[in-house]
mmCIF file of C-alpha atoms in Angstrom:
data_model
loop_
_atom_site.group_PDB
_atom_site.id
_atom_site.type_symbol
_atom_site.label_atom_id
_atom_site.label_comp_id
_atom_site.label_asym_id
_atom_site.label_seq_id
_atom_site.Cartn_x
_atom_site.Cartn_y
_atom_site.Cartn_z
ATOM 1 C CA MET W 1193 32.031 192.670 61.652
ATOM 2 C CA TYR W 1194 34.540 194.201 59.063
ATOM 3 C CA THR W 1195 35.939 197.353 57.805
ATOM 4 C CA GLY W 1196 34.701 199.144 54.886
ATOM 5 C CA ILE W 1197 35.717 202.312 52.621
ATOM 6 C CA ASP W 1198 33.370 204.814 52.144
ATOM 7 C CA ARG W 1199 33.285 205.448 48.323
ATOM 8 C CA GLY W 1200 32.835 209.215 48.808
ATOM 9 C CA ASP W 1201 36.428 209.410 50.306
ATOM 10 C CA ILE W 1202 38.718 206.511 49.619
ATOM 11 C CA ASN W 1203 40.384 207.222 53.150
ATOM 12 C CA TYR W 1204 37.330 207.240 55.158
ATOM 13 C CA GLU W 1205 36.984 204.004 57.075
ATOM 14 C CA VAL W 1206 33.554 202.511 58.465
ATOM 15 C CA GLN W 1207 32.629 199.233 60.499
ATOM 16 C CA ASN W 1208 30.046 197.137 58.754
ATOM 17 C CA ILE W 1209 28.381 193.822 59.488
ATOM 18 C CA ALA W 1210 27.360 190.881 57.780
ATOM 19 C CA PHE W 1211 25.200 187.668 58.697
ATOM 20 C CA PRO W 1212 25.460 184.243 57.262
ATOM 21 C CA LYS W 1213 22.862 183.427 54.790
ATOM 22 C CA ASN W 1214 22.618 179.669 55.827
ATOM 23 C CA LYS W 1215 23.624 179.054 59.438
ATOM 24 C CA SER W 1216 23.484 175.290 58.762
ATOM 25 C CA ASP W 1217 26.310 175.483 56.063
ATOM 26 C CA PRO W 1218 29.340 174.483 58.093
ATOM 27 C CA LEU W 1219 31.612 176.491 55.489
ATOM 28 C CA LEU W 1220 29.361 179.803 55.850
ATOM 29 C CA ARG W 1221 29.781 180.371 52.147
ATOM 30 C CA GLU W 1222 27.258 182.946 51.644
ATOM 31 C CA TRP W 1223 26.681 186.213 53.530
ATOM 32 C CA VAL W 1224 24.287 188.910 53.616
ATOM 33 C CA LYS W 1225 24.961 192.747 54.269
ATOM 34 C CA PRO W 1226 22.019 194.535 55.778
ATOM 35 C CA LYS W 1227 20.999 197.906 54.560
ATOM 36 C CA SER W 1228 21.910 199.664 57.804
ATOM 37 C CA ASN W 1229 25.606 199.513 57.123
ATOM 38 C CA PRO W 1230 27.806 201.252 58.095
ATOM 39 C CA ILE W 1231 26.874 200.495 61.868
ATOM 40 C CA ILE W 1232 29.935 202.565 63.164
ATOM 41 C CA VAL W 1233 31.337 205.691 61.930
ATOM 42 C CA PRO W 1234 34.636 207.579 62.909
ATOM 43 C CA GLU W 1235 32.840 210.548 65.076
ATOM 44 C CA GLY W 1236 34.641 213.703 65.879
ATOM 45 C CA GLY W 1237 38.272 213.474 67.265
ATOM 46 C CA ILE W 1238 38.887 210.018 65.490
ATOM 47 C CA ASN W 1239 41.216 209.650 62.670
ATOM 48 C CA ALA W 1240 39.163 208.194 59.908
ATOM 49 C CA THR W 1241 42.250 206.950 57.847
ATOM 50 C CA GLN W 1242 43.208 204.545 61.060
ATOM 51 C CA PHE W 1243 39.587 203.311 62.175
ATOM 52 C CA ARG W 1244 39.835 199.644 60.927
ATOM 53 C CA ASP W 1245 40.030 196.039 61.924
ATOM 54 C CA PRO W 1246 37.663 196.097 64.932
ATOM 55 C CA THR W 1247 37.377 193.243 67.527
ATOM 56 C CA THR W 1248 33.799 191.720 68.077
ATOM 57 C CA ALA W 1249 31.797 191.792 71.151
ATOM 58 C CA TRP W 1250 32.516 188.816 73.616
ATOM 59 C CA TYR W 1251 29.955 186.357 75.454
ATOM 60 C CA ALA W 1252 29.914 186.681 79.296
ATOM 61 C CA ASP W 1253 27.512 185.620 81.940
ATOM 62 C CA GLY W 1254 24.997 183.932 79.308
ATOM 63 C CA HIS W 1255 24.556 187.082 77.242
ATOM 64 C CA TRP W 1256 26.328 188.937 74.488
ATOM 65 C CA ARG W 1257 27.850 192.221 75.766
ATOM 66 C CA ARG W 1258 26.677 193.928 72.595
ATOM 67 C CA ASP W 1259 24.211 193.260 69.876
ATOM 68 C CA PHE W 1260 26.344 194.256 67.189
ATOM 69 C CA MET W 1261 23.660 196.637 65.478
ATOM 70 C CA ARG W 1262 23.587 199.377 68.152
ATOM 71 C CA TRP W 1263 26.815 200.915 68.968
ATOM 72 C CA THR W 1264 27.403 203.858 71.754
ATOM 73 C CA ARG W 1265 30.642 205.572 72.052
ATOM 74 C CA VAL W 1266 31.862 205.199 75.798
ATOM 75 C CA ARG W 1267 32.826 208.448 77.767
ATOM 76 C CA LYS W 1268 36.515 207.305 78.144
ATOM 77 C CA PRO W 1269 38.533 205.181 76.007
ATOM 78 C CA LEU W 1270 39.140 201.692 76.845
ATOM 79 C CA HIS W 1271 42.939 202.421 77.185
ATOM 80 C CA SER W 1272 45.199 205.192 75.890
ATOM 81 C CA ALA W 1273 49.140 204.859 75.387
ATOM 82 C CA PRO W 1274 51.526 206.125 72.954
ATOM 83 C CA THR W 1275 52.063 202.803 71.225
ATOM 84 C CA GLY W 1276 50.712 203.748 67.789
ATOM 85 C CA MET W 1277 47.804 202.548 66.107
ATOM 86 C CA TRP W 1278 45.418 200.201 68.097
ATOM 87 C CA GLU W 1279 44.661 197.804 65.165
ATOM 88 C CA CYS W 1280 43.051 194.346 65.741
ATOM 89 C CA PRO W 1281 42.622 194.672 69.365
ATOM 90 C CA ASP W 1282 42.131 191.335 71.181
ATOM 91 C CA LEU W 1283 40.902 190.791 74.709
ATOM 92 C CA TYR W 1284 40.567 187.192 76.201
ATOM 93 C CA PRO W 1285 41.081 185.410 79.537
ATOM 94 C CA VAL W 1286 43.784 183.546 81.046
ATOM 95 C CA THR W 1287 44.455 181.485 84.009
ATOM 96 C CA VAL W 1288 46.113 182.915 86.981
ATOM 97 C CA ASP W 1289 48.152 179.814 87.669
ATOM 98 C CA GLY W 1290 49.708 179.945 84.368
ATOM 99 C CA ARG W 1291 48.671 176.426 83.115
ATOM 100 C CA GLN W 1292 49.176 175.827 79.537
ATOM 101 C CA ASN W 1293 45.484 175.371 78.398
ATOM 102 C CA GLY W 1294 43.634 178.218 76.658
ATOM 103 C CA LEU W 1295 40.218 179.733 77.603
ATOM 104 C CA ASP W 1296 37.138 180.621 75.788
ATOM 105 C CA THR W 1297 35.988 184.264 76.068
ATOM 106 C CA SER W 1298 32.980 183.352 77.702
ATOM 107 C CA VAL W 1299 34.917 182.272 80.950
ATOM 108 C CA THR W 1300 35.063 185.220 83.158
ATOM 109 C CA SER W 1301 33.468 184.363 86.698
ATOM 110 C CA SER W 1302 36.178 181.719 88.017
ATOM 111 C CA PRO W 1303 38.397 183.177 90.712
ATOM 112 C CA LYS W 1304 41.268 181.431 88.759
ATOM 113 C CA VAL W 1305 40.389 183.430 85.747
ATOM 114 C CA LYS W 1306 42.017 186.878 84.607
ATOM 115 C CA HIS W 1307 40.853 189.285 82.169
ATOM 116 C CA VAL W 1308 42.486 192.398 81.267
ATOM 117 C CA TYR W 1309 39.136 193.900 80.586
ATOM 118 C CA ASP W 1310 37.333 195.012 83.874
ATOM 119 C CA ARG W 1311 33.451 194.799 82.904
ATOM 120 C CA LYS W 1312 32.453 196.980 85.901
ATOM 121 C CA THR W 1313 34.724 200.102 85.139
ATOM 122 C CA GLU W 1314 34.783 199.125 81.392
ATOM 123 C CA ARG W 1315 38.587 199.753 81.315
ATOM 124 C CA TYR W 1316 41.636 197.999 80.439
ATOM 125 C CA VAL W 1317 43.846 197.223 83.449
ATOM 126 C CA PRO W 1318 47.211 196.057 82.821
ATOM 127 C CA ASP W 1319 49.155 194.511 85.710
ATOM 128 C CA ASN W 1320 52.148 196.433 84.702
ATOM 129 C CA PRO W 1321 51.666 199.773 83.021
ATOM 130 C CA ALA W 1322 55.405 200.116 82.284
ATOM 131 C CA GLY W 1323 54.537 197.425 79.706
ATOM 132 C CA ASP W 1324 53.279 200.099 77.532
ATOM 133 C CA GLU W 1325 56.599 202.041 77.969
ATOM 134 C CA HIS W 1326 58.604 199.176 77.049
ATOM 135 C CA HIS W 1327 56.266 197.982 74.335
ATOM 136 C CA LEU W 1328 55.960 194.372 75.558
ATOM 137 C CA ARG W 1329 55.040 192.380 72.376
ATOM 138 C CA TYR W 1330 53.871 188.882 71.080
ATOM 139 C CA ASP W 1331 56.513 189.115 68.405
ATOM 140 C CA TYR W 1332 59.374 191.212 67.927
ATOM 141 C CA GLY W 1333 59.970 190.964 64.401
ATOM 142 C CA ASN W 1334 58.091 191.626 61.075
ATOM 143 C CA PHE W 1335 54.690 190.486 62.577
ATOM 144 C CA TYR W 1336 51.490 192.701 62.977
ATOM 145 C CA ALA W 1337 47.773 192.897 63.025
ATOM 146 C CA SER W 1338 47.411 189.524 64.924
ATOM 147 C CA LYS W 1339 44.087 187.849 66.173
ATOM 148 C CA THR W 1340 43.560 184.928 68.606
ATOM 149 C CA PHE W 1341 40.807 182.174 68.311
ATOM 150 C CA TYR W 1342 40.012 179.487 70.905
ATOM 151 C CA ASP W 1343 40.516 175.795 69.584
ATOM 152 C CA PRO W 1344 38.117 173.650 71.999
ATOM 153 C CA VAL W 1345 39.172 170.406 70.732
ATOM 154 C CA LYS W 1346 42.892 170.917 71.978
ATOM 155 C CA ARG W 1347 41.741 173.400 74.513
ATOM 156 C CA ARG W 1348 44.425 176.142 73.337
ATOM 157 C CA ARG W 1349 44.310 179.651 72.057
ATOM 158 C CA ILE W 1350 45.884 180.096 68.721
ATOM 159 C CA LEU W 1351 47.184 183.359 67.504
ATOM 160 C CA TRP W 1352 47.980 184.242 64.003
ATOM 161 C CA GLY W 1353 49.052 187.441 62.165
ATOM 162 C CA TRP W 1354 50.581 188.936 58.968
ATOM 163 C CA ALA W 1355 54.195 188.878 57.698
ATOM 164 C CA ASN W 1356 54.211 191.531 54.965
ATOM 165 C CA GLU W 1357 56.516 191.341 51.945
ATOM 166 C CA SER W 1358 59.493 193.648 51.859
ATOM 167 C CA ASP W 1359 60.653 192.660 48.121
ATOM 168 C CA THR W 1360 59.151 194.460 45.163
ATOM 169 C CA ALA W 1361 55.890 193.019 43.637
ATOM 170 C CA VAL W 1362 57.455 191.833 40.497
ATOM 171 C CA ASP W 1363 59.938 189.811 42.371
ATOM 172 C CA ASP W 1364 57.114 188.507 44.751
ATOM 173 C CA VAL W 1365 55.411 187.044 41.900
ATOM 174 C CA ALA W 1366 58.455 185.407 40.316
ATOM 175 C CA LYS W 1367 59.217 183.483 43.263
ATOM 176 C CA GLY W 1368 56.109 181.513 43.258
ATOM 177 C CA TRP W 1369 54.595 179.683 46.150
ATOM 178 C CA ALA W 1370 56.895 179.963 49.454
ATOM 179 C CA GLY W 1371 56.168 177.124 51.785
ATOM 180 C CA ILE W 1372 57.727 175.662 55.100
ATOM 181 C CA GLN W 1373 60.944 173.860 54.739
ATOM 182 C CA ALA W 1374 62.174 172.861 58.304
ATOM 183 C CA ASP W 1375 61.469 173.113 61.979
ATOM 184 C CA VAL W 1376 64.655 173.154 64.008
ATOM 185 C CA GLU W 1377 64.787 172.994 67.830
ATOM 186 C CA VAL W 1378 68.027 173.492 69.530
ATOM 187 C CA SER W 1379 68.998 173.361 73.489
ATOM 188 C CA PHE W 1380 72.139 175.275 74.520
ATOM 189 C CA GLU W 1381 73.897 174.707 77.800
ATOM 190 C CA VAL W 1382 75.768 177.915 79.145
ATOM 191 C CA PRO W 1383 78.273 176.391 81.716
ATOM 192 C CA SER W 1384 79.486 179.693 82.993
ATOM 193 C CA LEU W 1385 78.271 183.327 83.018
ATOM 194 C CA GLU W 1386 81.568 184.798 84.345
ATOM 195 C CA GLY W 1387 82.546 186.193 80.950
ATOM 196 C CA ALA W 1388 79.268 188.069 80.570
ATOM 197 C CA GLU W 1389 79.685 191.680 79.489
ATOM 198 C CA ALA W 1390 77.929 194.458 81.410
ATOM 199 C CA LEU W 1391 74.888 195.910 79.814
ATOM 200 C CA ASP W 1392 75.034 199.539 78.772
ATOM 201 C CA PRO W 1393 72.384 201.350 80.914
ATOM 202 C CA ALA W 1394 71.347 203.548 78.071
ATOM 203 C CA LEU W 1395 70.391 200.175 76.023
ATOM 204 C CA ALA W 1396 68.675 198.430 78.976
ATOM 205 C CA ASN W 1397 65.290 199.112 77.367
ATOM 206 C CA ASP W 1398 66.167 198.999 73.713
ATOM 207 C CA ALA W 1399 66.923 195.562 72.565
ATOM 208 C CA GLN W 1400 66.441 196.502 68.905
ATOM 209 C CA LYS W 1401 69.265 198.967 69.172
ATOM 210 C CA LEU W 1402 71.462 196.784 71.093
ATOM 211 C CA CYS W 1403 71.038 194.143 68.583
ATOM 212 C CA SER W 1404 71.857 196.484 65.589
ATOM 213 C CA LEU W 1405 74.771 197.616 67.271
ATOM 214 C CA ARG W 1406 76.370 194.140 68.183
ATOM 215 C CA GLY W 1407 75.159 191.791 65.469
ATOM 216 C CA ALA W 1408 75.896 188.239 65.219
ATOM 217 C CA ASP W 1409 79.376 188.556 63.995
ATOM 218 C CA VAL W 1410 80.792 190.883 66.684
ATOM 219 C CA GLU W 1411 82.497 188.873 69.375
ATOM 220 C CA GLY W 1412 81.290 188.853 72.730
ATOM 221 C CA GLY W 1413 81.456 187.337 76.357
ATOM 222 C CA VAL W 1414 78.782 185.002 76.512
ATOM 223 C CA GLY W 1415 77.365 184.892 72.830
ATOM 224 C CA PRO W 1416 76.487 185.585 70.323
ATOM 225 C CA PHE W 1417 75.409 181.964 69.918
ATOM 226 C CA GLY W 1418 72.396 180.516 67.940
ATOM 227 C CA LEU W 1419 71.679 179.169 64.352
ATOM 228 C CA TRP W 1420 72.775 180.359 60.938
ATOM 229 C CA VAL W 1421 69.634 179.505 58.844
ATOM 230 C CA LEU W 1422 69.141 179.647 55.087
ATOM 231 C CA ALA W 1423 73.069 179.603 54.805
ATOM 232 C CA SER W 1424 74.645 179.209 51.531
ATOM 233 C CA SER W 1425 77.374 176.779 51.090
ATOM 234 C CA LYS W 1426 80.179 179.259 51.587
ATOM 235 C CA LEU W 1427 78.302 181.447 53.938
ATOM 236 C CA GLU W 1428 77.786 184.164 51.475
ATOM 237 C CA GLU W 1429 74.323 184.397 52.446
ATOM 238 C CA LYS W 1430 73.033 183.545 55.887
ATOM 239 C CA THR W 1431 70.542 184.523 58.548
ATOM 240 C CA ALA W 1432 71.604 184.627 62.327
ATOM 241 C CA VAL W 1433 69.151 183.876 64.978
ATOM 242 C CA PHE W 1434 70.952 184.180 68.241
ATOM 243 C CA PHE W 1435 71.348 184.844 72.145
ATOM 244 C CA GLN W 1436 73.789 187.005 73.964
ATOM 245 C CA VAL W 1437 73.966 187.279 77.711
ATOM 246 C CA PHE W 1438 74.733 190.558 79.729
ATOM 247 C CA LYS W 1439 75.284 191.579 83.451
ATOM 248 C CA ALA W 1440 72.351 193.515 84.575
ATOM 249 C CA ALA W 1441 72.635 197.255 83.824
ATOM 250 C CA ARG W 1442 73.356 199.354 86.935
ATOM 251 C CA ASN W 1443 70.067 201.199 86.504
ATOM 252 C CA ILE W 1444 67.963 198.491 86.727
ATOM 253 C CA ASN W 1445 66.741 196.889 90.045
ATOM 254 C CA SER W 1446 67.749 193.410 89.348
ATOM 255 C CA THR W 1447 70.760 191.387 89.550
ATOM 256 C CA LYS W 1448 69.555 188.760 86.993
ATOM 257 C CA PRO W 1449 71.449 188.279 83.953
ATOM 258 C CA VAL W 1450 69.914 189.948 80.692
ATOM 259 C CA VAL W 1451 69.423 187.588 77.749
ATOM 260 C CA LEU W 1452 69.124 189.348 74.306
ATOM 261 C CA MET W 1453 67.346 187.330 71.361
ATOM 262 C CA CYS W 1454 67.975 188.878 68.013
ATOM 263 C CA SER W 1455 67.391 187.998 64.416
ATOM 264 C CA ASP W 1456 70.085 189.474 62.089
ATOM 265 C CA PRO W 1457 69.152 189.184 58.375
ATOM 266 C CA THR W 1458 71.972 191.702 57.233
ATOM 267 C CA THR W 1459 73.598 188.977 55.240
ATOM 268 C CA SER W 1460 70.715 187.170 54.421
ATOM 269 C CA SER W 1461 70.935 187.814 50.617
ATOM 270 C CA LEU W 1462 73.494 189.088 47.984
ATOM 271 C CA ASN W 1463 70.648 191.352 46.686
ATOM 272 C CA PRO W 1464 71.931 194.782 47.837
ATOM 273 C CA ASN W 1465 68.293 196.516 47.354
ATOM 274 C CA LEU W 1466 66.498 194.458 50.097
ATOM 275 C CA TYR W 1467 65.317 195.893 53.313
ATOM 276 C CA LYS W 1468 66.988 194.002 55.893
ATOM 277 C CA PRO W 1469 66.486 195.127 59.295
ATOM 278 C CA THR W 1470 67.469 193.387 62.547
ATOM 279 C CA PHE W 1471 64.822 192.364 65.081
ATOM 280 C CA ALA W 1472 65.259 191.920 68.724
ATOM 281 C CA GLY W 1473 63.642 191.526 72.139
ATOM 282 C CA PHE W 1474 64.748 190.839 75.758
ATOM 283 C CA VAL W 1475 64.066 187.176 76.958
ATOM 284 C CA ASP W 1476 62.277 186.804 80.475
ATOM 285 C CA THR W 1477 64.229 183.865 81.566
ATOM 286 C CA ASP W 1478 66.606 182.769 84.287
ATOM 287 C CA ILE W 1479 69.861 181.966 82.216
ATOM 288 C CA ALA W 1480 71.560 181.382 85.613
ATOM 289 C CA LYS W 1481 69.938 177.790 85.331
ATOM 290 C CA GLY W 1482 72.300 177.395 82.629
ATOM 291 C CA LYS W 1483 69.993 176.231 79.893
ATOM 292 C CA ILE W 1484 68.013 177.999 76.831
ATOM 293 C CA SER W 1485 66.238 176.760 73.750
ATOM 294 C CA LEU W 1486 65.745 178.103 70.421
ATOM 295 C CA ARG W 1487 63.126 176.895 68.087
ATOM 296 C CA SER W 1488 62.916 177.979 64.490
ATOM 297 C CA LEU W 1489 60.471 177.519 61.630
ATOM 298 C CA ILE W 1490 62.333 178.031 58.378
ATOM 299 C CA ASP W 1491 60.570 178.946 55.196
ATOM 300 C CA ARG W 1492 61.883 179.893 51.835
ATOM 301 C CA SER W 1493 61.292 183.570 52.953
ATOM 302 C CA VAL W 1494 59.902 183.488 56.449
ATOM 303 C CA ILE W 1495 62.157 182.761 59.817
ATOM 304 C CA GLU W 1496 59.981 182.443 62.892
ATOM 305 C CA SER W 1497 62.006 181.851 66.080
ATOM 306 C CA PHE W 1498 60.743 180.992 69.620
ATOM 307 C CA GLY W 1499 63.329 181.749 72.409
ATOM 308 C CA ALA W 1500 62.928 179.738 75.819
ATOM 309 C CA GLY W 1501 59.938 177.872 74.854
ATOM 310 C CA GLY W 1502 58.149 180.902 73.284
ATOM 311 C CA ARG W 1503 58.958 183.580 75.894
ATOM 312 C CA THR W 1504 60.246 185.831 73.103
ATOM 313 C CA CYS W 1505 59.210 185.217 69.435
ATOM 314 C CA ILE W 1506 60.775 187.251 66.348
ATOM 315 C CA LEU W 1507 59.705 186.892 62.676
ATOM 316 C CA SER W 1508 61.781 187.963 59.915
ATOM 317 C CA ARG W 1509 61.348 188.152 56.133
ATOM 318 C CA VAL W 1510 64.481 187.327 54.047
ATOM 319 C CA TYR W 1511 65.049 186.775 50.270
ATOM 320 C CA PRO W 1512 68.198 184.526 49.420
ATOM 321 C CA THR W 1513 69.438 184.199 46.092
ATOM 322 C CA LEU W 1514 71.867 181.235 46.606
ATOM 323 C CA ALA W 1515 70.536 179.399 49.716
ATOM 324 C CA LEU W 1516 67.281 177.885 48.135
ATOM 325 C CA GLY W 1517 65.967 174.398 48.172
ATOM 326 C CA LYS W 1518 68.758 171.915 48.533
ATOM 327 C CA ASN W 1519 71.460 174.486 48.516
ATOM 328 C CA ALA W 1520 70.015 176.072 51.836
ATOM 329 C CA HIS W 1521 72.042 174.922 55.027
ATOM 330 C CA LEU W 1522 71.717 175.113 58.754
ATOM 331 C CA HIS W 1523 74.712 175.699 61.259
ATOM 332 C CA VAL W 1524 75.121 176.108 65.021
ATOM 333 C CA PHE W 1525 77.502 178.927 65.875
ATOM 334 C CA ASN W 1526 79.292 180.658 68.714
ATOM 335 C CA ASN W 1527 81.043 184.029 68.486
ATOM 336 C CA GLY W 1528 81.524 184.655 72.037
ATOM 337 C CA LYS W 1529 84.496 183.707 74.235
ATOM 338 C CA ALA W 1530 82.480 181.611 76.540
ATOM 339 C CA ASP W 1531 82.051 177.787 75.855
ATOM 340 C CA ILE W 1532 78.433 176.771 74.894
ATOM 341 C CA LYS W 1533 77.161 173.284 74.690
ATOM 342 C CA VAL W 1534 74.592 171.899 72.384
ATOM 343 C CA SER W 1535 72.942 169.315 74.489
ATOM 344 C CA GLN W 1536 70.313 168.645 71.907
ATOM 345 C CA LEU W 1537 69.392 169.515 68.250
ATOM 346 C CA THR W 1538 66.230 168.081 66.541
ATOM 347 C CA ALA W 1539 64.986 168.971 63.076
ATOM 348 C CA TRP W 1540 62.264 168.092 60.678
ATOM 349 C CA GLU W 1541 61.636 168.732 57.161
ATOM 350 C CA MET W 1542 58.099 168.960 55.482
ATOM 351 C CA LYS W 1543 57.754 166.514 52.456
ATOM 352 C CA LYS W 1544 56.217 167.581 49.250
ATOM 353 C CA PRO W 1545 52.556 167.027 49.083
ATOM 354 C CA ALA W 1546 51.557 164.122 47.101
ATOM 355 C CA LEU W 1547 48.713 164.668 44.407
ATOM 356 C CA MET W 1548 45.857 162.358 44.574
ATOM 357 C CA ASN W 1549 44.097 160.962 41.525
ATOM 358 C CA GLY W 1550 41.210 163.338 40.607
ATOM 359 C CA ALA W 1551 42.850 166.184 42.375
#
């Protein structure tokens, strides 16, 4: 299934279908579009300019839930919440015991398997409806329109998405290819939380604003501490990915310390015309145990960071002018009053691909 644009109105989006011409072709290189397209059109009450990127039917109990060709609009929406456009919806099962292996979408009958979609009521039933209010996300950065697929070889579910450019189209072309440079993982030990500052109750559910107000260069109690990546030799350019720990806000029914994770690219480039927003999310981890990890995949323009083993993920697009290639440096930093110990730091750099004869 794919989204098409009706030629009569460039903003009128419809859903189409195509079938592989040769199912025995492992690459499925040729496709046939039936004359019955479009198979779904935006009926009354639907914004035709935001009617794109569907998810396909799923296989359950030995049968496809839909035949792909005949569609009937349900009486009630699957789910509704003030979270913006529902682009690229994705429904898949997970194990209730929290094990690491992923599941194929056909697995629905086991008592150890949970699916957010209730087949009997045809409704999306979240465990915590407040998740909509607080906008829980896969990634708190410049990452959108994600989709997943199941890898049956390694028994894992893989999610990928888009990281749109924020520089000019002319500069994008001039940069050439942007590929991975490094993969860095660091473990921090936090010996004491006594110096942690109290979290402002007004910011208890707004990590983004908290990050933009504090930033990496503002001294705190416990943190900010983390990595300066894509840093120039004299630190004129640097992108900070960091944690800061706060005491629980008075209006939250919890005494657990609050961990903020933030990506701050405000000093990432000497180019004054770039869009350099901060991104942030709270990390659902027990920092009282005294440890937290940070992993960053560093590209020429993409920085993807995973806090506490991936409990919070943030992607940023940055465009340094000095910190390029061999002139890009990596630093660990701590701008908090409390001591932070680096118990482990491991880094890998990707080598340039070697050209084979005849390639």
